Amino acid sequence: MKNKSIGKGTCSVWAGEEKSLMQNATQVPVVHSVSFGYKDVLQWQQVALGEQKGHIYSRNTNPTVDVFENKICQLENAEKATSASTGMGIIHSTLFSFLVPGQRVVSVKDTYGGTNKIFTEFLPRINVEVILCNTTDHEAIEAEVAKGCDLLYLETPTNPTIKIIDLDRLARAGKKVGAIVVVDNTFATPVNQQPLALGADLVLHSATKFLGGHADAMGGVVCGNKELIDQIYHYREINGATLDPMSAYLLLRGMKTLALRVERQNQSALEIAKYLNSHPKIEKVFYPGLESHEGHQIAKKQMTGFGGMLSFILKENTFEAVGTVLANLKFAHSAANLGSVETIVGPPATTSHVECSKAEREAMGIPESLIRYSTGIEDIKDLVDDLGNALSKLK
Ligand SMILES: *Cc1c(COP(=O)(O)O)cnc(C)c1O
């Protein structure tokens, strides 16, 4: 079903499944088998050498995992995809499949916390230079890329202040110097943003978040052309961070409703952002769908929806005030996750930026009273009432 003309909703439901159905089943089987047997050793050898389609050993490939990869591959309009056990598994595999000592990476300060650790702790260890620019300073990023860049790593929208990066513009800068351009598309999802069409070489996801959408399975996936994906697959097949077939199944099942969920989350997040924006107890709201957001024009240009993620700062700028709001929300988990059918809230001080000091967070533009809000699929009226009630408990 390689058909660009079908919609995201249809693609979410049908893409990638047809070849793997068994004995007239309408649903993809969970193949728990570790290995795949061959009486014919010649055939076995051909499969092992990749000259014939088939599976050998589930650390390498597996039928259920294959379907998961095919579905996201088609949603991102890519040639090929490969997966890993977690988002970090695929980010690590992607970076370490290409980078060798002496090379130079350009990225931004607001990448996901785990990614930032690879940049600041693990890549320098193997003598890869990493330059982290101010996230929305496009001139500075272009200048660093022009000085020499083997891999340009971008993420948009970012965590937790939902900053927006112009992908088309920076992908062109990366191409000019021959860099591999990688985009973490976790927050946007392929429903709202298509980095490959904007010039990126690779698009990756923590499938744990919006793709799976039910907070019950972890996974990661990267999509791009065959040559790049084969290199990442080879690295991941050896490091062993393989996606488990049961998780692949849960992610697949979640992805059937991806377009439906994301459309709802786009709508609700915009309404909540507008509501909070005019609320007397709110200092500031970060949501790219608001015209007042500094990245609004870029977001409008490169996204088809503004996403389910937002954050806001309370006027009462204390960690206690955050505690009050969180404790009084009925329809939100206070947890370190996002992208699920349930609304999820959390302060960066306990989740993405737990390792920073209060002063460091303030310097990064993250005040103590910032709350990240991952909009679920509940009824919008209930979410707004819930927020209204929780905020009424503040001074
Ligand atoms: C959660 C997340 C990751 C890491 O994914 P895991 O599945 O938790 O390993 C990477 N990037 C972004 C933007 C994320 O939100």
PDB file of C-alpha atoms in Angstrom, residues 4-288:
ATOM      1  CA  LYS A   4       0.806   8.909  -1.189  1.00  0.00           C
ATOM      2  CA  SER A   5      -2.766   9.860  -1.991  1.00  0.00           C
ATOM      3  CA  ILE A   6      -4.373   8.011   0.914  1.00  0.00           C
ATOM      4  CA  GLY A   7      -5.052  10.067   4.027  1.00  0.00           C
ATOM      5  CA  LYS A   8      -3.291   9.797   7.382  1.00  0.00           C
ATOM      6  CA  GLY A   9      -6.361   8.222   9.002  1.00  0.00           C
ATOM      7  CA  THR A  10      -6.562   5.457   6.417  1.00  0.00           C
ATOM      8  CA  CYS A  11      -2.810   4.989   6.534  1.00  0.00           C
ATOM      9  CA  SER A  12      -2.851   4.685  10.357  1.00  0.00           C
ATOM     10  CA  VAL A  13      -5.410   1.906  10.140  1.00  0.00           C
ATOM     11  CA  TRP A  14      -4.282  -0.083   7.115  1.00  0.00           C
ATOM     12  CA  ALA A  15      -0.675   0.603   6.176  1.00  0.00           C
ATOM     13  CA  GLY A  16       1.897  -2.150   6.394  1.00  0.00           C
ATOM     14  CA  GLU A  17      -0.378  -4.950   7.555  1.00  0.00           C
ATOM     15  CA  GLU A  18      -1.594  -6.912   4.571  1.00  0.00           C
ATOM     16  CA  LYS A  19       1.407  -9.206   4.012  1.00  0.00           C
ATOM     17  CA  SER A  20       1.643 -10.392   7.602  1.00  0.00           C
ATOM     18  CA  LEU A  21      -1.882 -11.658   8.198  1.00  0.00           C
ATOM     19  CA  MET A  22      -2.141 -15.394   8.911  1.00  0.00           C
ATOM     20  CA  GLN A  23      -4.847 -17.920   8.079  1.00  0.00           C
ATOM     21  CA  ASN A  24      -7.430 -15.258   7.233  1.00  0.00           C
ATOM     22  CA  ALA A  25      -6.852 -13.360  10.458  1.00  0.00           C
ATOM     23  CA  THR A  26      -7.755  -9.701  10.093  1.00  0.00           C
ATOM     24  CA  GLN A  27      -5.254  -8.652  12.760  1.00  0.00           C
ATOM     25  CA  VAL A  28      -1.462  -8.853  12.799  1.00  0.00           C
ATOM     26  CA  PRO A  29      -0.149 -11.832  14.804  1.00  0.00           C
ATOM     27  CA  VAL A  30       2.308 -11.406  17.673  1.00  0.00           C
ATOM     28  CA  VAL A  31       5.142 -13.676  16.644  1.00  0.00           C
ATOM     29  CA  HIS A  32       7.021 -14.537  19.816  1.00  0.00           C
ATOM     30  CA  SER A  33       9.322 -16.998  18.073  1.00  0.00           C
ATOM     31  CA  VAL A  34      12.998 -16.230  18.710  1.00  0.00           C
ATOM     32  CA  SER A  35      14.178 -18.045  15.598  1.00  0.00           C
ATOM     33  CA  PHE A  36      12.813 -19.114  12.222  1.00  0.00           C
ATOM     34  CA  GLY A  37      13.597 -22.628  10.941  1.00  0.00           C
ATOM     35  CA  TYR A  38      14.696 -23.787   7.491  1.00  0.00           C
ATOM     36  CA  LYS A  39      14.949 -27.411   6.361  1.00  0.00           C
ATOM     37  CA  ASP A  40      16.602 -26.171   3.181  1.00  0.00           C
ATOM     38  CA  VAL A  41      20.048 -24.897   4.174  1.00  0.00           C
ATOM     39  CA  LEU A  42      20.514 -23.117   0.850  1.00  0.00           C
ATOM     40  CA  GLN A  43      17.352 -21.107   1.442  1.00  0.00           C
ATOM     41  CA  TRP A  44      18.476 -20.460   5.034  1.00  0.00           C
ATOM     42  CA  GLN A  45      21.772 -19.131   3.754  1.00  0.00           C
ATOM     43  CA  GLN A  46      20.072 -16.902   1.191  1.00  0.00           C
ATOM     44  CA  VAL A  47      17.794 -15.412   3.842  1.00  0.00           C
ATOM     45  CA  ALA A  48      20.768 -14.913   6.161  1.00  0.00           C
ATOM     46  CA  LEU A  49      22.636 -13.111   3.385  1.00  0.00           C
ATOM     47  CA  GLY A  50      19.586 -10.947   2.646  1.00  0.00           C
ATOM     48  CA  GLU A  51      19.226 -12.371  -0.858  1.00  0.00           C
ATOM     49  CA  GLN A  52      15.776 -13.708  -0.064  1.00  0.00           C
ATOM     50  CA  LYS A  53      13.060 -12.237   2.190  1.00  0.00           C
ATOM     51  CA  GLY A  54      12.585 -13.941   5.553  1.00  0.00           C
ATOM     52  CA  HIS A  55      13.578 -13.961   9.193  1.00  0.00           C
ATOM     53  CA  ILE A  56      16.412 -15.753  10.987  1.00  0.00           C
ATOM     54  CA  TYR A  57      16.545 -14.530  14.569  1.00  0.00           C
ATOM     55  CA  SER A  58      14.307 -12.005  16.350  1.00  0.00           C
ATOM     56  CA  ARG A  59      17.110  -9.753  17.576  1.00  0.00           C
ATOM     57  CA  ASN A  60      17.595  -8.921  13.904  1.00  0.00           C
ATOM     58  CA  THR A  61      14.111  -8.983  12.386  1.00  0.00           C
ATOM     59  CA  ASN A  62      10.682 -10.240  13.392  1.00  0.00           C
ATOM     60  CA  PRO A  63       7.347 -10.320  11.495  1.00  0.00           C
ATOM     61  CA  THR A  64       5.371  -8.268  14.057  1.00  0.00           C
ATOM     62  CA  VAL A  65       8.162  -5.706  14.394  1.00  0.00           C
ATOM     63  CA  ASP A  66       8.310  -5.498  10.583  1.00  0.00           C
ATOM     64  CA  VAL A  67       4.662  -4.438  10.414  1.00  0.00           C
ATOM     65  CA  PHE A  68       5.232  -1.710  12.994  1.00  0.00           C
ATOM     66  CA  GLU A  69       8.186  -0.398  10.948  1.00  0.00           C
ATOM     67  CA  ASN A  70       6.190  -0.526   7.702  1.00  0.00           C
ATOM     68  CA  LYS A  71       3.287   1.420   9.148  1.00  0.00           C
ATOM     69  CA  ILE A  72       5.374   4.316  10.457  1.00  0.00           C
ATOM     70  CA  CYS A  73       7.469   4.225   7.287  1.00  0.00           C
ATOM     71  CA  GLN A  74       4.370   4.881   5.205  1.00  0.00           C
ATOM     72  CA  LEU A  75       3.057   7.524   7.591  1.00  0.00           C
ATOM     73  CA  GLU A  76       6.361   9.397   7.186  1.00  0.00           C
ATOM     74  CA  ASN A  77       6.450   8.736   3.422  1.00  0.00           C
ATOM     75  CA  ALA A  78       9.881   7.169   3.778  1.00  0.00           C
ATOM     76  CA  GLU A  79      11.680   4.461   1.847  1.00  0.00           C
ATOM     77  CA  LYS A  80      12.582   2.388   4.899  1.00  0.00           C
ATOM     78  CA  ALA A  81      12.354   2.293   8.701  1.00  0.00           C
ATOM     79  CA  THR A  82      14.082   0.459  11.515  1.00  0.00           C
ATOM     80  CA  SER A  83      13.102   0.279  15.172  1.00  0.00           C
ATOM     81  CA  ALA A  84      14.521  -0.120  18.671  1.00  0.00           C
ATOM     82  CA  SER A  85      13.332  -0.993  22.151  1.00  0.00           C
ATOM     83  CA  THR A  86      12.911   2.670  23.184  1.00  0.00           C
ATOM     84  CA  GLY A  87      13.175   6.161  21.769  1.00  0.00           C
ATOM     85  CA  MET A  88      16.617   6.502  23.329  1.00  0.00           C
ATOM     86  CA  GLY A  89      17.576   3.147  21.790  1.00  0.00           C
ATOM     87  CA  ILE A  90      16.913   4.506  18.320  1.00  0.00           C
ATOM     88  CA  ILE A  91      18.496   7.911  19.013  1.00  0.00           C
ATOM     89  CA  HIS A  92      21.641   6.230  20.364  1.00  0.00           C
ATOM     90  CA  SER A  93      21.759   3.795  17.438  1.00  0.00           C
ATOM     91  CA  THR A  94      21.262   6.588  14.905  1.00  0.00           C
ATOM     92  CA  LEU A  95      24.030   8.779  16.318  1.00  0.00           C
ATOM     93  CA  PHE A  96      26.546   5.994  16.893  1.00  0.00           C
ATOM     94  CA  SER A  97      26.009   4.331  13.494  1.00  0.00           C
ATOM     95  CA  PHE A  98      27.407   7.382  11.726  1.00  0.00           C
ATOM     96  CA  LEU A  99      29.661   9.332  14.069  1.00  0.00           C
ATOM     97  CA  VAL A 100      33.375   8.563  14.395  1.00  0.00           C
ATOM     98  CA  PRO A 101      36.145  10.358  16.327  1.00  0.00           C
ATOM     99  CA  GLY A 102      37.021  13.775  14.964  1.00  0.00           C
ATOM    100  CA  GLN A 103      33.565  14.538  13.578  1.00  0.00           C
ATOM    101  CA  ARG A 104      31.357  17.472  14.478  1.00  0.00           C
ATOM    102  CA  VAL A 105      27.663  17.573  15.442  1.00  0.00           C
ATOM    103  CA  VAL A 106      25.528  20.702  15.541  1.00  0.00           C
ATOM    104  CA  SER A 107      22.328  20.674  17.571  1.00  0.00           C
ATOM    105  CA  VAL A 108      20.277  22.821  19.942  1.00  0.00           C
ATOM    106  CA  LYS A 109      20.105  23.275  23.712  1.00  0.00           C
ATOM    107  CA  ASP A 110      16.471  22.169  24.038  1.00  0.00           C
ATOM    108  CA  THR A 111      16.667  18.578  22.814  1.00  0.00           C
ATOM    109  CA  TYR A 112      15.133  15.795  24.912  1.00  0.00           C
ATOM    110  CA  GLY A 113      17.032  15.256  28.199  1.00  0.00           C
ATOM    111  CA  GLY A 114      18.428  11.832  27.237  1.00  0.00           C
ATOM    112  CA  THR A 115      19.592  13.115  23.864  1.00  0.00           C
ATOM    113  CA  ASN A 116      21.279  16.032  25.622  1.00  0.00           C
ATOM    114  CA  LYS A 117      23.170  13.518  27.808  1.00  0.00           C
ATOM    115  CA  ILE A 118      24.500  11.751  24.683  1.00  0.00           C
ATOM    116  CA  PHE A 119      25.663  15.142  23.384  1.00  0.00           C
ATOM    117  CA  THR A 120      27.275  16.336  26.594  1.00  0.00           C
ATOM    118  CA  GLU A 121      28.539  13.067  28.095  1.00  0.00           C
ATOM    119  CA  PHE A 122      28.918  10.192  25.635  1.00  0.00           C
ATOM    120  CA  LEU A 123      29.866  11.730  22.271  1.00  0.00           C
ATOM    121  CA  PRO A 124      32.674  13.880  23.729  1.00  0.00           C
ATOM    122  CA  ARG A 125      34.079  10.636  25.191  1.00  0.00           C
ATOM    123  CA  ILE A 126      34.730   9.329  21.673  1.00  0.00           C
ATOM    124  CA  ASN A 127      36.112  12.685  20.574  1.00  0.00           C
ATOM    125  CA  VAL A 128      33.061  13.846  18.646  1.00  0.00           C
ATOM    126  CA  GLU A 129      32.642  17.592  19.011  1.00  0.00           C
ATOM    127  CA  VAL A 130      29.071  18.699  19.785  1.00  0.00           C
ATOM    128  CA  ILE A 131      27.944  22.320  19.414  1.00  0.00           C
ATOM    129  CA  LEU A 132      24.655  23.155  21.122  1.00  0.00           C
ATOM    130  CA  CYS A 133      23.128  26.399  19.857  1.00  0.00           C
ATOM    131  CA  ASN A 134      20.319  28.500  21.289  1.00  0.00           C
ATOM    132  CA  THR A 135      17.300  26.647  19.987  1.00  0.00           C
ATOM    133  CA  THR A 136      15.554  29.384  18.017  1.00  0.00           C
ATOM    134  CA  ASP A 137      18.683  31.282  16.906  1.00  0.00           C
ATOM    135  CA  HIS A 138      18.601  30.153  13.259  1.00  0.00           C
ATOM    136  CA  GLU A 139      21.484  32.434  12.247  1.00  0.00           C
ATOM    137  CA  ALA A 140      23.732  30.954  14.933  1.00  0.00           C
ATOM    138  CA  ILE A 141      22.832  27.393  13.916  1.00  0.00           C
ATOM    139  CA  GLU A 142      23.510  28.179  10.248  1.00  0.00           C
ATOM    140  CA  ALA A 143      26.848  29.765  11.153  1.00  0.00           C
ATOM    141  CA  GLU A 144      27.933  26.700  13.161  1.00  0.00           C
ATOM    142  CA  VAL A 145      26.792  24.349  10.392  1.00  0.00           C
ATOM    143  CA  ALA A 146      28.747  26.361   7.817  1.00  0.00           C
ATOM    144  CA  LYS A 147      31.946  25.929   9.879  1.00  0.00           C
ATOM    145  CA  GLY A 148      31.697  22.172   9.250  1.00  0.00           C
ATOM    146  CA  CYS A 149      29.062  19.689  10.321  1.00  0.00           C
ATOM    147  CA  ASP A 150      28.800  15.928   9.843  1.00  0.00           C
ATOM    148  CA  LEU A 151      25.428  15.563  11.517  1.00  0.00           C
ATOM    149  CA  LEU A 152      22.776  18.218  12.210  1.00  0.00           C
ATOM    150  CA  TYR A 153      20.337  17.091  14.901  1.00  0.00           C
ATOM    151  CA  LEU A 154      17.059  18.984  15.341  1.00  0.00           C
ATOM    152  CA  GLU A 155      13.919  18.629  17.402  1.00  0.00           C
ATOM    153  CA  THR A 156      10.721  20.664  16.995  1.00  0.00           C
ATOM    154  CA  PRO A 157       8.519  21.446  18.876  1.00  0.00           C
ATOM    155  CA  THR A 158      10.828  21.201  21.888  1.00  0.00           C
ATOM    156  CA  ASN A 159      10.443  20.272  25.496  1.00  0.00           C
ATOM    157  CA  PRO A 160       9.292  21.930  27.735  1.00  0.00           C
ATOM    158  CA  THR A 161       8.800  25.444  26.331  1.00  0.00           C
ATOM    159  CA  ILE A 162       7.516  24.227  22.937  1.00  0.00           C
ATOM    160  CA  LYS A 163      10.007  26.144  20.791  1.00  0.00           C
ATOM    161  CA  ILE A 164       9.784  25.874  17.002  1.00  0.00           C
ATOM    162  CA  ILE A 165      12.675  25.374  14.578  1.00  0.00           C
ATOM    163  CA  ASP A 166      12.432  26.097  10.833  1.00  0.00           C
ATOM    164  CA  LEU A 167      13.216  22.671   9.378  1.00  0.00           C
ATOM    165  CA  ASP A 168      13.242  23.621   5.701  1.00  0.00           C
ATOM    166  CA  ARG A 169      15.704  26.449   6.329  1.00  0.00           C
ATOM    167  CA  LEU A 170      18.105  24.440   8.493  1.00  0.00           C
ATOM    168  CA  ALA A 171      17.896  21.266   6.401  1.00  0.00           C
ATOM    169  CA  ARG A 172      19.111  23.381   3.460  1.00  0.00           C
ATOM    170  CA  ALA A 173      22.006  24.661   5.566  1.00  0.00           C
ATOM    171  CA  GLY A 174      22.868  21.077   6.503  1.00  0.00           C
ATOM    172  CA  LYS A 175      22.687  19.812   2.920  1.00  0.00           C
ATOM    173  CA  LYS A 176      25.072  22.554   1.775  1.00  0.00           C
ATOM    174  CA  VAL A 177      27.892  21.091   3.882  1.00  0.00           C
ATOM    175  CA  GLY A 178      26.939  17.441   3.371  1.00  0.00           C
ATOM    176  CA  ALA A 179      25.635  16.863   6.909  1.00  0.00           C
ATOM    177  CA  ILE A 180      23.159  14.101   7.716  1.00  0.00           C
ATOM    178  CA  VAL A 181      20.062  15.970   8.920  1.00  0.00           C
ATOM    179  CA  VAL A 182      18.166  14.167  11.702  1.00  0.00           C
ATOM    180  CA  VAL A 183      14.842  15.341  13.184  1.00  0.00           C
ATOM    181  CA  ASP A 184      13.158  14.064  16.349  1.00  0.00           C
ATOM    182  CA  ASN A 185       9.465  14.277  15.368  1.00  0.00           C
ATOM    183  CA  THR A 186       8.067  12.829  18.618  1.00  0.00           C
ATOM    184  CA  PHE A 187       6.098  15.923  19.703  1.00  0.00           C
ATOM    185  CA  ALA A 188       4.605  16.679  16.275  1.00  0.00           C
ATOM    186  CA  THR A 189       3.882  13.139  14.980  1.00  0.00           C
ATOM    187  CA  PRO A 190       3.704  12.427  11.221  1.00  0.00           C
ATOM    188  CA  VAL A 191       0.095  13.627  11.304  1.00  0.00           C
ATOM    189  CA  ASN A 192       1.218  17.209  12.007  1.00  0.00           C
ATOM    190  CA  GLN A 193       4.700  17.404  10.498  1.00  0.00           C
ATOM    191  CA  GLN A 194       6.678  15.608   7.783  1.00  0.00           C
ATOM    192  CA  PRO A 195      10.390  16.374   8.243  1.00  0.00           C
ATOM    193  CA  LEU A 196      11.499  14.278   5.242  1.00  0.00           C
ATOM    194  CA  ALA A 197       9.364  16.397   2.922  1.00  0.00           C
ATOM    195  CA  LEU A 198      10.982  19.478   4.494  1.00  0.00           C
ATOM    196  CA  GLY A 199      14.465  18.219   3.605  1.00  0.00           C
ATOM    197  CA  ALA A 200      15.575  16.050   6.537  1.00  0.00           C
ATOM    198  CA  ASP A 201      17.458  12.803   5.823  1.00  0.00           C
ATOM    199  CA  LEU A 202      16.171  10.942   8.856  1.00  0.00           C
ATOM    200  CA  VAL A 203      13.090  11.356  11.036  1.00  0.00           C
ATOM    201  CA  LEU A 204      12.871   9.554  14.357  1.00  0.00           C
ATOM    202  CA  HIS A 205      10.355   9.010  17.138  1.00  0.00           C
ATOM    203  CA  SER A 206       9.969   7.865  20.655  1.00  0.00           C
ATOM    204  CA  ALA A 207       7.060   5.562  19.743  1.00  0.00           C
ATOM    205  CA  THR A 208       6.408   5.366  23.488  1.00  0.00           C
ATOM    206  CA  LYS A 209       4.615   8.709  23.214  1.00  0.00           C
ATOM    207  CA  PHE A 210       2.021   9.690  20.581  1.00  0.00           C
ATOM    208  CA  LEU A 211       2.574   6.772  18.161  1.00  0.00           C
ATOM    209  CA  GLY A 212       1.632   4.122  20.722  1.00  0.00           C
ATOM    210  CA  GLY A 213      -0.565   6.662  22.472  1.00  0.00           C
ATOM    211  CA  HIS A 214      -1.648   4.530  25.432  1.00  0.00           C
ATOM    212  CA  ALA A 215       1.349   4.748  27.775  1.00  0.00           C
ATOM    213  CA  ASP A 216       1.628   0.956  27.904  1.00  0.00           C
ATOM    214  CA  ALA A 217       4.518   0.131  25.572  1.00  0.00           C
ATOM    215  CA  MET A 218       7.948   1.526  24.779  1.00  0.00           C
ATOM    216  CA  GLY A 219       9.658   1.739  21.413  1.00  0.00           C
ATOM    217  CA  GLY A 220      11.644   3.881  19.011  1.00  0.00           C
ATOM    218  CA  VAL A 221      11.777   4.125  15.244  1.00  0.00           C
ATOM    219  CA  VAL A 222      13.745   5.958  12.557  1.00  0.00           C
ATOM    220  CA  CYS A 223      12.752   6.464   8.890  1.00  0.00           C
ATOM    221  CA  GLY A 224      14.744   7.556   5.841  1.00  0.00           C
ATOM    222  CA  ASN A 225      16.375   6.216   2.702  1.00  0.00           C
ATOM    223  CA  LYS A 226      17.492   2.591   2.447  1.00  0.00           C
ATOM    224  CA  GLU A 227      21.202   3.317   2.617  1.00  0.00           C
ATOM    225  CA  LEU A 228      21.043   5.260   5.893  1.00  0.00           C
ATOM    226  CA  ILE A 229      18.464   2.971   7.494  1.00  0.00           C
ATOM    227  CA  ASP A 230      20.477  -0.145   6.653  1.00  0.00           C
ATOM    228  CA  GLN A 231      23.462   1.333   8.492  1.00  0.00           C
ATOM    229  CA  ILE A 232      21.364   2.088  11.581  1.00  0.00           C
ATOM    230  CA  TYR A 233      19.741  -1.353  11.409  1.00  0.00           C
ATOM    231  CA  HIS A 234      23.164  -2.992  11.328  1.00  0.00           C
ATOM    232  CA  TYR A 235      24.332  -1.062  14.404  1.00  0.00           C
ATOM    233  CA  ARG A 236      21.104  -1.793  16.309  1.00  0.00           C
ATOM    234  CA  GLU A 237      21.113  -5.481  15.358  1.00  0.00           C
ATOM    235  CA  ILE A 238      24.519  -5.730  17.047  1.00  0.00           C
ATOM    236  CA  ASN A 239      23.935  -3.479  20.077  1.00  0.00           C
ATOM    237  CA  GLY A 240      20.787  -5.541  20.681  1.00  0.00           C
ATOM    238  CA  ALA A 241      18.310  -2.787  21.638  1.00  0.00           C
ATOM    239  CA  THR A 242      15.626  -4.651  19.684  1.00  0.00           C
ATOM    240  CA  LEU A 243      11.923  -3.854  19.833  1.00  0.00           C
ATOM    241  CA  ASP A 244      10.022  -6.703  21.477  1.00  0.00           C
ATOM    242  CA  PRO A 245       7.197  -8.259  19.356  1.00  0.00           C
ATOM    243  CA  MET A 246       4.597  -7.734  22.088  1.00  0.00           C
ATOM    244  CA  SER A 247       5.510  -4.061  22.359  1.00  0.00           C
ATOM    245  CA  ALA A 248       5.456  -3.805  18.565  1.00  0.00           C
ATOM    246  CA  TYR A 249       1.926  -5.199  18.629  1.00  0.00           C
ATOM    247  CA  LEU A 250       0.749  -2.759  21.316  1.00  0.00           C
ATOM    248  CA  LEU A 251       2.299   0.140  19.413  1.00  0.00           C
ATOM    249  CA  LEU A 252       0.638  -1.036  16.184  1.00  0.00           C
ATOM    250  CA  ARG A 253      -2.706  -1.302  17.881  1.00  0.00           C
ATOM    251  CA  GLY A 254      -2.274   2.188  19.285  1.00  0.00           C
ATOM    252  CA  MET A 255      -1.248   3.571  15.905  1.00  0.00           C
ATOM    253  CA  LYS A 256      -4.549   2.558  14.338  1.00  0.00           C
ATOM    254  CA  THR A 257      -6.102   5.587  16.052  1.00  0.00           C
ATOM    255  CA  LEU A 258      -3.092   7.894  15.641  1.00  0.00           C
ATOM    256  CA  ALA A 259      -4.716  10.345  13.226  1.00  0.00           C
ATOM    257  CA  LEU A 260      -7.972  10.389  15.188  1.00  0.00           C
ATOM    258  CA  ARG A 261      -6.227  10.997  18.503  1.00  0.00           C
ATOM    259  CA  VAL A 262      -3.852  13.645  17.191  1.00  0.00           C
ATOM    260  CA  GLU A 263      -6.623  15.622  15.472  1.00  0.00           C
ATOM    261  CA  ARG A 264      -8.553  15.682  18.735  1.00  0.00           C
ATOM    262  CA  GLN A 265      -5.441  16.609  20.715  1.00  0.00           C
ATOM    263  CA  ASN A 266      -4.662  19.456  18.276  1.00  0.00           C
ATOM    264  CA  GLN A 267      -8.146  20.905  18.749  1.00  0.00           C
ATOM    265  CA  SER A 268      -8.257  20.513  22.521  1.00  0.00           C
ATOM    266  CA  ALA A 269      -4.708  21.832  23.091  1.00  0.00           C
ATOM    267  CA  LEU A 270      -5.537  24.995  21.136  1.00  0.00           C
ATOM    268  CA  GLU A 271      -8.680  25.570  23.185  1.00  0.00           C
ATOM    269  CA  ILE A 272      -6.832  24.977  26.443  1.00  0.00           C
ATOM    270  CA  ALA A 273      -4.000  27.292  25.375  1.00  0.00           C
ATOM    271  CA  LYS A 274      -6.512  30.054  24.612  1.00  0.00           C
ATOM    272  CA  TYR A 275      -8.336  29.469  27.889  1.00  0.00           C
ATOM    273  CA  LEU A 276      -5.130  29.615  29.937  1.00  0.00           C
ATOM    274  CA  ASN A 277      -3.852  32.606  27.971  1.00  0.00           C
ATOM    275  CA  SER A 278      -6.648  34.780  29.338  1.00  0.00           C
ATOM    276  CA  HIS A 279      -6.689  33.263  32.842  1.00  0.00           C
ATOM    277  CA  PRO A 280      -5.791  35.698  35.645  1.00  0.00           C
ATOM    278  CA  LYS A 281      -3.597  33.171  37.486  1.00  0.00           C
ATOM    279  CA  ILE A 282      -1.466  32.328  34.447  1.00  0.00           C
ATOM    280  CA  GLU A 283       1.684  34.304  33.656  1.00  0.00           C
ATOM    281  CA  LYS A 284       2.446  32.861  30.214  1.00  0.00           C
ATOM    282  CA  VAL A 285       1.360  30.059  27.890  1.00  0.00           C
ATOM    283  CA  PHE A 286       3.635  28.311  25.397  1.00  0.00           C
ATOM    284  CA  TYR A 287       1.718  26.863  22.451  1.00  0.00           C
ATOM    285  CA  PRO A 288       2.684  27.318  18.792  1.00  0.00           C
TER     286      PRO A 288
END
